Short mmCIF file of C-alpha atoms and ligand atoms in Angstrom, two decimals:
data_model
loop_
_atom_site.label_atom_id
_atom_site.label_comp_id
_atom_site.label_asym_id
_atom_site.label_seq_id
_atom_site.Cartn_x
_atom_site.Cartn_y
_atom_site.Cartn_z
CA MET A 1 0.14 -0.25 -0.35
CA LYS A 2 1.28 3.39 -1.35
CA ASP A 3 1.79 6.45 1.44
CA ILE A 4 -0.94 8.47 0.12
CA GLU A 5 0.09 10.89 2.53
CA ALA A 6 3.64 11.25 1.06
CA LEU A 7 2.66 11.40 -2.35
CA ARG A 8 0.39 13.99 -1.48
CA ALA A 9 1.79 16.09 0.30
CA GLN A 10 4.80 15.85 -3.07
CA LEU A 11 2.09 17.32 -5.58
CA GLU A 12 1.39 19.78 -2.90
CA ALA A 13 4.67 21.41 -3.16
CA VAL A 14 4.56 21.49 -7.21
CA GLY A 15 0.65 22.52 -7.88
CA GLN A 16 -0.17 18.68 -9.02
CA GLU A 17 -2.45 17.60 -6.30
CA HIS A 18 -5.71 17.03 -8.18
CA LEU A 19 -3.71 13.65 -10.18
CA LEU A 20 -5.39 12.41 -6.77
CA ARG A 21 -8.52 13.31 -7.42
CA PHE A 22 -10.15 10.02 -8.29
CA TRP A 23 -7.49 8.26 -5.03
CA GLU A 24 -10.76 7.19 -3.29
CA GLU A 25 -12.87 5.20 -5.66
CA LEU A 26 -10.08 3.15 -7.24
CA ASP A 27 -9.08 -0.65 -6.27
CA ASP A 28 -5.56 -1.29 -4.81
CA ARG A 29 -4.63 -2.43 -7.97
CA ARG A 30 -5.32 0.50 -10.17
CA ARG A 31 -3.56 2.49 -6.81
CA ASP A 32 -0.28 0.92 -7.44
CA HIS A 33 -0.52 1.81 -11.15
CA LEU A 34 -1.17 5.78 -10.74
CA ALA A 35 1.05 5.88 -7.81
CA ALA A 36 3.81 4.37 -9.40
CA GLN A 37 3.40 6.81 -12.55
CA ILE A 38 3.58 9.69 -10.45
CA GLU A 39 6.13 8.31 -8.40
CA ALA A 40 7.95 8.65 -11.72
CA ILE A 41 7.75 12.08 -12.08
CA GLU A 42 10.99 14.10 -12.31
CA PHE A 43 9.79 16.35 -9.49
CA ASP A 44 12.61 18.44 -9.23
CA ARG A 45 12.16 20.31 -12.77
CA LEU A 46 8.89 20.17 -12.91
CA PRO A 47 8.36 23.37 -12.04
CA GLN A 48 10.28 24.84 -14.61
CA TRP A 49 9.46 23.02 -17.11
CA ILE A 50 5.85 24.36 -16.69
CA ASP A 51 7.10 27.75 -16.15
CA GLN A 52 9.36 28.59 -18.59
CA TYR A 53 7.11 25.86 -21.63
CA VAL A 54 3.86 25.68 -20.48
CA LEU A 55 2.73 28.40 -18.98
CA HIS A 56 5.11 30.83 -21.25
CA LYS A 57 5.93 30.05 -24.77
CA PRO A 58 9.76 30.30 -24.55
CA GLU A 59 11.78 32.65 -27.11
CA PHE A 60 14.29 31.24 -29.50
CA GLU A 61 17.08 32.73 -29.05
CA LEU A 62 19.44 33.13 -32.13
CA PRO A 63 23.17 32.76 -32.11
CA GLN A 64 25.07 35.62 -32.37
CA ARG A 65 26.97 34.76 -35.47
CA ILE A 66 25.41 32.17 -38.15
CA GLU A 67 27.30 30.56 -40.41
CA PRO A 68 26.66 28.46 -43.83
CA PRO A 69 27.22 24.62 -43.43
CA VAL A 70 29.96 22.95 -45.51
CA TRP A 71 28.67 19.51 -46.51
CA TYR A 72 30.26 16.89 -49.01
CA PRO A 73 28.22 17.05 -52.66
CA ARG A 74 26.04 14.26 -53.99
CA ASP A 75 28.77 14.48 -57.55
CA PRO A 76 32.10 13.94 -55.25
CA GLY A 77 33.73 15.22 -58.69
CA ASN A 78 32.18 18.77 -57.44
CA PRO A 79 34.43 21.44 -58.15
CA ARG A 80 33.35 23.08 -54.76
CA ARG A 81 34.73 20.33 -52.58
CA PRO A 82 35.68 17.16 -54.53
CA TYR A 83 36.64 14.33 -52.95
CA ASP A 84 37.47 10.20 -53.43
CA ALA A 85 34.07 8.96 -53.02
CA GLY A 86 35.57 5.32 -53.86
CA ARG A 87 37.75 4.76 -50.70
CA PHE A 88 35.38 6.27 -48.12
CA ARG A 89 32.68 3.73 -50.07
CA ALA A 90 35.32 1.14 -48.78
CA ALA A 91 35.85 2.22 -45.74
CA GLY A 92 32.33 1.72 -45.10
CA GLU A 93 31.76 -1.49 -46.70
CA ASP A 94 34.80 -2.60 -44.69
CA LEU A 95 33.36 -1.68 -41.36
CA VAL A 96 30.15 -3.54 -42.51
CA ARG A 97 31.82 -6.75 -43.35
CA GLN A 98 33.26 -6.25 -39.81
CA GLY A 99 30.74 -5.91 -37.93
CA ARG A 100 30.70 -2.39 -36.64
CA VAL A 101 28.00 -1.14 -37.84
CA SER A 102 24.29 -1.27 -36.53
CA ALA A 103 20.79 -0.05 -37.66
CA PHE A 104 18.60 1.64 -35.13
CA CYS A 105 14.90 3.13 -36.29
CA VAL A 106 13.65 5.53 -33.95
CA ALA A 107 9.67 4.16 -34.08
CA GLY A 108 8.25 5.48 -30.82
CA GLY A 109 6.53 8.31 -32.19
CA GLN A 110 2.87 8.74 -32.12
CA GLY A 111 1.95 9.26 -35.36
CA THR A 112 -0.94 11.41 -35.11
CA ARG A 113 -0.67 13.30 -38.25
CA LEU A 114 -1.26 9.73 -40.24
CA GLY A 115 -3.91 8.66 -37.76
CA TRP A 116 -2.71 5.22 -38.63
CA ASP A 117 -4.65 2.40 -35.94
CA GLY A 118 -1.17 0.53 -35.20
CA PRO A 119 2.45 1.42 -34.92
CA LYS A 120 3.75 3.48 -37.72
CA GLY A 121 6.19 1.17 -39.25
CA THR A 122 3.27 -1.14 -39.73
CA TYR A 123 1.39 1.45 -42.06
CA PRO A 124 1.75 -0.38 -45.62
CA ALA A 125 3.66 1.62 -47.67
CA THR A 126 4.60 0.22 -51.08
CA PRO A 127 2.88 1.23 -54.03
CA ILE A 128 2.15 -2.61 -55.13
CA THR A 129 2.37 -5.17 -52.45
CA ARG A 130 1.66 -2.98 -50.15
CA LYS A 131 4.80 -3.90 -47.42
CA PRO A 132 5.17 -1.74 -44.03
CA LEU A 133 7.65 0.33 -43.36
CA PHE A 134 8.91 -1.99 -41.36
CA GLN A 135 9.86 -4.71 -43.67
CA VAL A 136 10.83 -2.48 -45.94
CA PHE A 137 13.84 -1.64 -43.95
CA ALA A 138 13.57 -5.26 -42.82
CA GLU A 139 14.80 -6.57 -46.44
CA GLN A 140 17.36 -3.76 -46.74
CA LEU A 141 19.07 -5.09 -43.91
CA PHE A 142 18.79 -8.30 -45.24
CA ALA A 143 19.81 -7.23 -48.46
CA ALA A 144 22.98 -5.96 -47.27
CA GLY A 145 23.92 -8.60 -44.91
CA ARG A 146 23.61 -10.65 -47.77
CA ARG A 147 25.50 -8.59 -50.22
CA TRP A 148 28.67 -7.71 -47.14
CA GLY A 149 28.33 -11.70 -45.94
CA ARG A 150 27.65 -10.14 -42.40
CA SER A 151 24.30 -9.93 -40.48
CA ILE A 152 23.53 -6.34 -39.30
CA PRO A 153 21.56 -5.92 -36.06
CA LEU A 154 18.40 -3.46 -35.86
CA TYR A 155 17.70 -2.15 -33.13
CA VAL A 156 14.04 -0.79 -32.93
CA MET A 157 12.94 2.02 -30.19
CA THR A 158 9.19 1.83 -29.14
CA SER A 159 7.72 3.74 -26.50
CA PRO A 160 5.18 2.31 -23.91
CA LEU A 161 2.14 3.75 -25.90
CA ASN A 162 3.11 1.26 -28.97
CA HIS A 163 5.97 -1.24 -27.64
CA GLU A 164 3.63 -4.48 -27.48
CA PRO A 165 2.06 -4.28 -30.71
CA THR A 166 5.55 -3.41 -32.60
CA VAL A 167 7.11 -6.37 -30.88
CA GLU A 168 4.47 -8.60 -31.59
CA PHE A 169 3.94 -7.31 -36.17
CA PHE A 170 7.92 -8.11 -36.33
CA ALA A 171 7.73 -11.97 -34.20
CA GLN A 172 4.34 -12.47 -36.18
CA ARG A 173 6.34 -11.63 -39.54
CA GLU A 174 9.06 -13.74 -38.41
CA TYR A 175 11.17 -10.66 -38.54
CA PHE A 176 11.05 -10.60 -42.29
CA GLY A 177 13.83 -13.08 -42.56
CA LEU A 178 16.71 -10.89 -40.38
CA PRO A 179 17.97 -13.74 -37.60
CA ARG A 180 16.07 -12.96 -34.50
CA GLU A 181 19.40 -13.10 -32.54
CA ASP A 182 19.92 -9.61 -34.39
CA VAL A 183 16.34 -7.86 -33.51
CA MET A 184 16.31 -5.48 -30.88
CA PHE A 185 13.74 -3.80 -29.18
CA PHE A 186 13.74 -0.85 -26.24
CA GLN A 187 11.11 1.33 -24.80
CA GLN A 188 12.16 5.59 -25.17
CA GLY A 189 10.87 7.52 -21.92
CA VAL A 190 7.47 9.43 -22.00
CA MET A 191 6.72 13.31 -20.57
CA PRO A 192 3.98 14.03 -18.49
CA SER A 193 1.00 15.94 -21.04
CA PHE A 194 -0.03 19.34 -19.68
CA ASP A 195 -2.64 21.94 -20.22
CA ARG A 196 -1.89 24.65 -21.43
CA GLN A 197 -3.81 26.59 -19.61
CA SER A 198 -3.67 25.75 -16.03
CA GLY A 199 0.08 23.58 -16.25
CA ARG A 200 -1.47 21.11 -14.56
CA ILE A 201 -0.69 17.44 -15.86
CA LEU A 202 -3.72 15.69 -17.78
CA LEU A 203 -4.95 12.45 -16.71
CA ALA A 204 -5.66 10.00 -19.50
CA ALA A 205 -7.88 8.27 -17.42
CA ARG A 206 -8.74 8.05 -13.21
CA ASP A 207 -5.87 5.90 -12.51
CA GLU A 208 -3.42 7.36 -15.40
CA LEU A 209 -1.50 10.28 -16.34
CA ALA A 210 -1.71 11.54 -20.00
CA VAL A 211 2.20 10.92 -21.02
CA ASN A 212 4.03 11.66 -24.84
CA PRO A 213 7.18 9.79 -25.13
CA ASP A 214 10.06 11.92 -24.81
CA GLY A 215 10.83 13.09 -28.81
CA HIS A 216 13.26 11.27 -30.67
CA GLY A 217 16.01 13.38 -28.69
CA GLY A 218 14.93 10.62 -25.86
CA SER A 219 16.74 7.98 -28.17
CA LEU A 220 20.30 9.14 -26.95
CA ARG A 221 19.55 8.44 -23.14
CA ALA A 222 17.40 5.45 -23.90
CA LEU A 223 19.62 3.60 -26.00
CA TYR A 224 22.35 3.73 -23.24
CA ARG A 225 19.95 2.83 -20.29
CA SER A 226 18.02 0.15 -22.01
CA GLY A 227 21.50 -1.64 -22.46
CA ALA A 228 21.31 -1.01 -26.01
CA ILE A 229 25.01 0.58 -26.63
CA ASP A 230 26.33 -2.61 -24.02
CA ASP A 231 25.12 -4.63 -26.32
CA MET A 232 26.60 -3.21 -29.60
CA ILE A 233 29.95 -3.11 -27.35
CA LYS A 234 29.48 -6.49 -27.29
CA ARG A 235 28.63 -6.80 -30.97
CA GLY A 236 31.80 -5.43 -31.41
CA VAL A 237 29.45 -2.28 -33.61
CA GLN A 238 31.46 1.37 -33.09
CA HIS A 239 28.61 3.31 -35.28
CA ILE A 240 24.75 3.46 -35.68
CA SER A 241 23.19 4.25 -38.81
CA TYR A 242 20.03 6.27 -37.27
CA ILE A 243 16.82 6.16 -39.58
CA GLN A 244 13.29 7.66 -39.09
CA VAL A 245 10.43 4.92 -39.40
CA ASP A 246 8.21 6.91 -42.15
CA ASN A 247 10.90 7.15 -44.64
CA PRO A 248 10.52 4.29 -46.98
CA HIS A 249 13.44 5.62 -49.70
CA VAL A 250 16.07 5.69 -46.24
CA ARG A 251 19.05 3.80 -47.36
CA VAL A 252 19.23 2.06 -44.11
CA ILE A 253 22.89 0.69 -44.82
CA ASP A 254 25.41 4.00 -47.00
CA PRO A 255 28.65 2.71 -47.18
CA LEU A 256 29.78 6.22 -48.27
CA PHE A 257 27.91 7.71 -45.60
CA ILE A 258 29.06 5.67 -43.30
CA GLY A 259 32.66 5.79 -44.79
CA LEU A 260 32.87 9.89 -44.89
CA HIS A 261 31.24 9.63 -41.03
CA ALA A 262 33.87 7.28 -39.63
CA ALA A 263 37.10 8.11 -42.07
CA ALA A 264 36.85 11.73 -43.05
CA GLU A 265 39.40 13.88 -41.63
CA ASP A 266 36.89 16.43 -40.96
CA SER A 267 34.45 14.27 -39.13
CA SER A 268 35.37 13.10 -35.54
CA GLY A 269 32.85 10.15 -35.95
CA GLU A 270 30.00 11.39 -33.53
CA MET A 271 27.38 12.29 -35.40
CA SER A 272 27.02 12.93 -39.35
CA SER A 273 23.81 14.06 -41.25
CA LYS A 274 22.68 13.86 -44.95
CA MET A 275 21.32 17.04 -46.06
CA LEU A 276 18.80 18.15 -49.02
CA PRO A 277 19.16 21.33 -50.84
CA LYS A 278 15.79 22.94 -49.90
CA THR A 279 13.09 23.97 -52.80
CA GLY A 280 12.61 27.30 -51.61
CA PRO A 281 13.92 29.16 -49.20
CA PHE A 282 10.48 28.34 -46.80
CA GLU A 283 10.33 24.26 -46.92
CA LYS A 284 9.64 23.74 -43.72
CA LEU A 285 12.94 21.33 -43.11
CA GLY A 286 15.71 22.31 -40.11
CA ASN A 287 18.20 24.53 -41.54
CA PHE A 288 21.78 23.33 -41.86
CA CYS A 289 24.18 25.79 -40.10
CA ARG A 290 27.33 26.48 -38.33
CA VAL A 291 27.61 28.30 -35.09
CA ASP A 292 30.84 28.75 -33.22
CA GLY A 293 32.36 26.51 -35.46
CA ARG A 294 29.96 24.21 -34.98
CA THR A 295 27.22 22.28 -37.11
CA THR A 296 24.07 23.21 -35.80
CA ILE A 297 21.03 22.57 -37.39
CA ILE A 298 17.74 25.95 -36.75
CA GLU A 299 14.52 24.77 -37.06
CA TYR A 300 12.83 26.59 -40.20
CA SER A 301 10.04 28.16 -38.36
CA ASP A 302 13.08 29.81 -36.03
CA LEU A 303 15.57 31.12 -39.07
CA PRO A 304 14.61 34.51 -39.82
CA ASP A 305 13.19 35.15 -43.04
CA GLU A 306 16.37 37.63 -44.24
CA LEU A 307 18.40 35.20 -43.35
CA ALA A 308 16.23 31.75 -45.27
CA GLU A 309 16.42 33.89 -48.05
CA GLN A 310 20.68 35.18 -48.47
CA ARG A 311 21.91 33.82 -51.20
CA ASP A 312 25.61 33.65 -52.37
CA GLU A 313 27.75 34.71 -55.11
CA ARG A 314 26.11 31.64 -57.01
CA GLY A 315 22.98 32.81 -56.46
CA GLU A 316 22.07 29.38 -54.28
CA LEU A 317 20.57 29.98 -50.63
CA ARG A 318 23.58 30.56 -48.19
CA PHE A 319 21.47 28.60 -45.52
CA GLY A 320 19.67 25.45 -48.55
CA ALA A 321 20.85 23.14 -46.44
CA GLY A 322 17.36 20.64 -45.10
CA SER A 323 17.66 18.30 -42.70
CA LEU A 324 15.96 15.45 -43.62
CA ALA A 325 17.11 13.20 -40.36
CA ILE A 326 19.37 10.46 -41.36
CA HIS A 327 22.12 10.26 -38.98
CA CYS A 328 24.95 8.29 -38.47
CA ILE A 329 26.36 8.07 -34.42
CA GLY A 330 29.25 6.96 -33.17
CA VAL A 331 28.70 4.30 -30.26
CA ASP A 332 31.25 5.98 -27.97
CA PHE A 333 29.42 9.56 -28.35
CA ILE A 334 26.34 8.39 -27.12
CA ARG A 335 28.17 6.36 -24.55
CA ARG A 336 30.12 9.65 -23.35
CA LEU A 337 27.13 11.73 -23.28
CA ASN A 338 25.44 9.26 -20.78
CA THR A 339 28.63 9.28 -18.52
CA THR A 340 30.12 12.15 -18.22
CA PRO A 341 28.98 14.73 -16.19
CA SER A 342 27.97 18.00 -18.13
CA SER A 343 29.25 17.19 -22.13
CA GLY A 344 25.70 18.61 -22.39
CA SER A 345 24.34 22.18 -22.89
CA ALA A 346 21.24 23.50 -21.45
CA GLY A 347 20.59 22.40 -18.06
CA GLU A 348 17.15 22.68 -18.16
CA GLY A 349 16.31 20.49 -20.90
CA ARG A 350 16.41 16.05 -20.38
CA GLY A 351 19.34 13.88 -20.78
CA GLY A 352 21.05 11.47 -19.39
CA GLY A 353 24.48 11.50 -17.24
CA GLY A 354 25.74 14.89 -17.56
CA PHE A 355 23.74 15.64 -21.00
CA ALA A 356 20.69 18.02 -21.53
CA LEU A 357 19.02 18.19 -24.59
CA PRO A 358 16.73 21.86 -25.36
CA LEU A 359 12.89 20.95 -24.63
CA HIS A 360 10.38 21.67 -27.56
CA ARG A 361 7.06 22.92 -27.17
CA ALA A 362 4.09 21.53 -29.43
CA ASP A 363 0.59 21.90 -28.80
CA LYS A 364 -1.29 19.30 -29.17
CA LYS A 365 -5.26 18.54 -28.92
CA ILE A 366 -4.71 16.01 -25.79
CA PRO A 367 -7.88 13.58 -25.17
CA HIS A 368 -8.28 13.88 -20.68
CA VAL A 369 -10.50 12.66 -17.53
CA ASP A 370 -12.38 16.25 -16.82
CA LEU A 371 -11.99 16.22 -13.01
CA ASP A 372 -15.20 17.39 -12.31
CA THR A 373 -17.00 15.09 -13.80
CA GLY A 374 -14.57 12.00 -14.68
CA HIS A 375 -15.99 11.52 -18.27
CA ILE A 376 -12.78 11.97 -21.07
CA VAL A 377 -12.80 14.81 -22.93
CA GLU A 378 -11.72 14.98 -26.34
CA PRO A 379 -10.80 18.30 -27.66
CA ALA A 380 -11.23 19.75 -30.70
CA GLU A 381 -8.67 22.46 -30.41
CA PRO A 382 -5.27 22.25 -28.98
CA ASN A 383 -6.18 21.83 -25.50
CA GLY A 384 -2.42 20.59 -23.84
CA VAL A 385 0.97 21.07 -24.27
CA LYS A 386 3.57 18.33 -24.67
CA LEU A 387 7.26 18.70 -24.11
CA GLU A 388 10.21 16.54 -26.33
CA THR A 389 13.85 16.73 -27.22
CA PHE A 390 15.00 16.43 -30.99
CA VAL A 391 17.94 14.10 -31.83
CA PHE A 392 19.28 16.73 -33.57
CA ASP A 393 20.42 19.00 -31.09
CA ALA A 394 23.03 16.55 -29.85
CA LEU A 395 25.14 18.14 -32.73
CA PRO A 396 26.84 20.94 -31.61
CA LEU A 397 27.93 18.99 -28.84
CA CYS A 398 30.56 17.23 -31.41
CA GLU A 399 33.95 18.20 -31.81
CA ALA A 400 33.27 17.83 -35.89
CA SER A 401 30.23 16.54 -37.82
CA ILE A 402 29.56 16.07 -41.18
CA ILE A 403 27.22 16.36 -43.69
CA LEU A 404 26.51 14.55 -46.90
CA GLU A 405 24.00 15.71 -49.43
CA THR A 406 21.61 13.46 -51.21
CA ASP A 407 19.12 13.66 -53.76
CA ARG A 408 15.73 14.29 -53.00
CA VAL A 409 13.58 11.07 -54.98
CA GLU A 410 16.19 9.02 -53.96
CA GLU A 411 15.95 9.14 -50.43
CA PHE A 412 13.21 11.11 -49.16
CA ALA A 413 9.95 9.79 -49.22
CA PRO A 414 8.96 10.50 -45.74
CA ILE A 415 4.98 9.23 -44.96
CA LYS A 416 3.64 12.15 -42.23
CA ASN A 417 -0.09 12.92 -43.16
CA LEU A 418 -2.65 10.73 -45.25
CA SER A 419 -2.59 13.50 -47.95
CA GLY A 420 -1.09 16.58 -49.30
CA VAL A 421 2.53 17.13 -48.87
CA ASP A 422 4.76 14.30 -47.04
CA SER A 423 1.91 12.30 -47.01
CA ALA A 424 0.99 7.91 -47.96
CA GLU A 425 0.43 10.25 -51.79
CA SER A 426 3.19 12.08 -52.07
CA SER A 427 5.45 8.66 -51.29
CA ARG A 428 3.52 6.65 -53.14
CA ALA A 429 4.28 8.98 -56.27
CA LEU A 430 8.20 9.55 -55.23
CA GLN A 431 8.47 5.56 -54.95
CA ILE A 432 7.12 4.83 -58.46
CA GLU A 433 9.75 7.46 -59.80
CA ARG A 434 12.45 6.60 -58.33
CA ALA A 435 11.74 3.09 -59.55
CA ALA A 436 11.07 4.31 -62.97
CA ARG A 437 14.51 6.18 -63.12
CA TRP A 438 16.38 3.27 -61.96
CA LEU A 439 14.68 0.90 -64.68
CA GLU A 440 15.59 3.87 -66.68
CA ALA A 441 18.95 4.05 -66.16
CA ALA A 442 19.63 0.26 -66.77
CA GLY A 443 18.28 1.03 -69.75
CA VAL A 444 14.40 -0.16 -69.91
CA ARG A 445 11.98 2.00 -71.88
CA THR A 446 9.08 3.12 -68.96
CA PRO A 447 5.99 5.25 -70.24
CA ARG A 448 5.72 8.50 -68.98
CA ASN A 449 2.91 11.49 -69.48
CA ASP A 450 4.01 15.49 -71.11
CA ARG A 451 4.03 15.95 -67.66
CA ARG A 452 7.44 13.42 -67.22
CA GLU A 453 5.48 11.58 -64.50
CA CYS A 454 5.43 7.62 -64.88
CA THR A 455 2.18 6.57 -66.15
CA ALA A 456 2.57 2.90 -65.08
CA ILE A 457 3.02 1.89 -61.07
CA ILE A 458 6.50 -0.13 -60.19
CA GLU A 459 7.85 -1.65 -57.38
CA ILE A 460 11.46 -2.58 -56.77
CA SER A 461 12.51 -4.73 -53.76
CA PRO A 462 14.67 -3.90 -51.80
CA LEU A 463 15.61 -7.58 -51.77
CA THR A 464 16.33 -7.16 -55.81
CA ALA A 465 17.69 -3.60 -55.72
CA LEU A 466 19.10 -1.57 -52.78
CA GLU A 467 20.14 0.90 -55.36
CA ALA A 468 19.77 1.74 -58.92
CA ALA A 469 23.45 0.51 -59.77
CA ASP A 470 21.72 -2.91 -59.35
CA LEU A 471 19.90 -3.16 -61.55
CA GLN A 472 22.55 -2.60 -64.05
CA ASN A 473 23.33 -6.14 -64.62
CA ALA A 474 20.09 -7.65 -63.31
CA LYS A 475 18.07 -10.44 -65.64
CA ASP A 476 14.45 -10.83 -66.51
CA LEU A 477 14.58 -6.46 -66.34
CA PRO A 478 11.81 -6.13 -69.25
CA ALA A 479 12.60 -3.98 -72.07
CA SER A 480 10.21 -1.34 -71.84
CA ILE A 481 7.24 -1.22 -69.96
CA ALA A 482 3.30 -0.43 -70.86
CA PRO A 483 1.50 2.68 -69.60
CA GLY A 484 -1.13 1.66 -67.13
CA ALA A 485 0.95 -1.70 -66.09
CA GLU A 486 1.47 -2.64 -62.67
CA VAL A 487 5.37 -4.23 -62.30
CA VAL A 488 6.85 -5.61 -59.02
CA LEU A 489 10.44 -6.45 -59.57
P1 LIG B 501 7.57 13.23 -36.11
O1 LIG B 501 8.57 14.31 -35.58
O2 LIG B 501 7.04 12.49 -37.71
O3 LIG B 501 6.54 12.77 -34.86
O4 LIG B 501 8.68 11.60 -35.57
P2 LIG B 501 5.78 11.55 -35.09
O5 LIG B 501 5.05 11.11 -33.52
O6 LIG B 501 5.87 10.25 -35.44
O7 LIG B 501 4.63 12.07 -35.64
P3 LIG B 501 3.26 12.56 -34.87
O8 LIG B 501 4.00 14.28 -35.41
O9 LIG B 501 2.21 13.06 -34.31
O10 LIG B 501 2.35 13.13 -36.45
C1 LIG B 501 9.89 11.62 -36.61
C2 LIG B 501 10.52 10.27 -36.10
O11 LIG B 501 10.51 10.07 -35.17
C3 LIG B 501 10.15 9.04 -34.18
C4 LIG B 501 9.13 8.72 -34.95
O12 LIG B 501 8.53 7.37 -34.97
C5 LIG B 501 9.52 9.00 -36.42
O13 LIG B 501 10.16 8.09 -36.73
N1 LIG B 501 10.03 9.60 -32.69
C6 LIG B 501 9.14 11.06 -32.11
C7 LIG B 501 10.39 8.78 -31.81
O14 LIG B 501 10.92 7.44 -32.25
N2 LIG B 501 9.88 9.15 -30.40
C8 LIG B 501 9.48 10.23 -30.06
O15 LIG B 501 8.87 10.92 -28.61
C9 LIG B 501 9.24 11.12 -31.24
#
């Protein structure tokens, strides 16, 4: 039985005693459940979070000197910065062959915009066979393991809100052919969700706090606390290929990127990123910048228009390098963050050992229990605040962090929304376009309309090709594809 009075006093001290509003009517099991959740609250930080982030909207402090980033161009022959892509690609392949690389998919988000009933990784994403996102990544890993003769471990981060269905999904589908012992799951932490008027923590049920996963930045702590980092060290893994669950075009294992991250002179091997040239100054992608000599991402909403629109002598946007949330992260870097006192930045944020990532606020519609009636309220307008940390806020903690340019169609087909921008629909069109380009590069004629859009539906399995070059010597390719045809390769 919990010491209810001690708990009540603790809550009163931070203005949260309403969390025990329904205590009297709960049975012992439900009381224990609620008390355990309350005990997990970070009471020492709570008042500051509420004051700075919930009751007030924190102002973004623009750094004094922001410089454009430097990156490795997609074309290694680009005179802007030529480099030996063959050498770095070979270095990356060696690391994969030696078992030094793991894949890591952050899949703990709530996916509210897509509104899919289940973990986002279970969403049927491909144009014809409707493969779930998790399968697309697993097949890439399977094919990569086959190519480089080494099974590549996959770590999947879930949250307490979607852990069970995620694990079950993989188990039911027999890990999509990956060795069972090479697929690991762990849960990220959660933060309480707040009422934005009063700063009170919301109740999801009479015996349950409303919580949200603590953001993809929570992965840097969860990787360590869950034992995943220890497991990687035991396996000899040194580098983590970080991907998000919503982009079926991500190259889960990209030897060139891994090689640059691990071996380029200007990389500390701590955390590297891929970037896309933005379509315009206001495209909603985070902007790579350099601040005090360190790679930093400033959110599109925080970059002043005047900077966003600046152009260089070639007429290109000075701050036109957009982030697509693909990173390579050093195992040692994560260990250092979690074990070294004060290796971090803003103290008010959330981290592991000594590091703390800044918090970001999002206003959301959060269903909750009405404290007077006890009934569940489904708000029509945002009523609550969710606090999260972002993984890219770890970039300025690196000594030297490199960026590799990639191509939009090749690597960016995110599924965030049901329709419109970054949706299931736009992703499907991009998947077909990429498949058509790969086939054309292999000499196959594909049908296109006046707008140059492919008029067939084509899907290429990762088991058939991981990149365009894999089709060059493929047998059984058709000479041409008819308009309206459905082709699975
Ligand atoms: P998003 O920022 O798109 O958020 O996540 P989301 O929760 O999936 O979707 P919305 O905003 O509710 O519609 C980008 C990636 O980060 C992961 C997601 O699973 C996705 O792979 N993520 C996000 C986490 O793993 N944990 C989090 O707490 C938040």
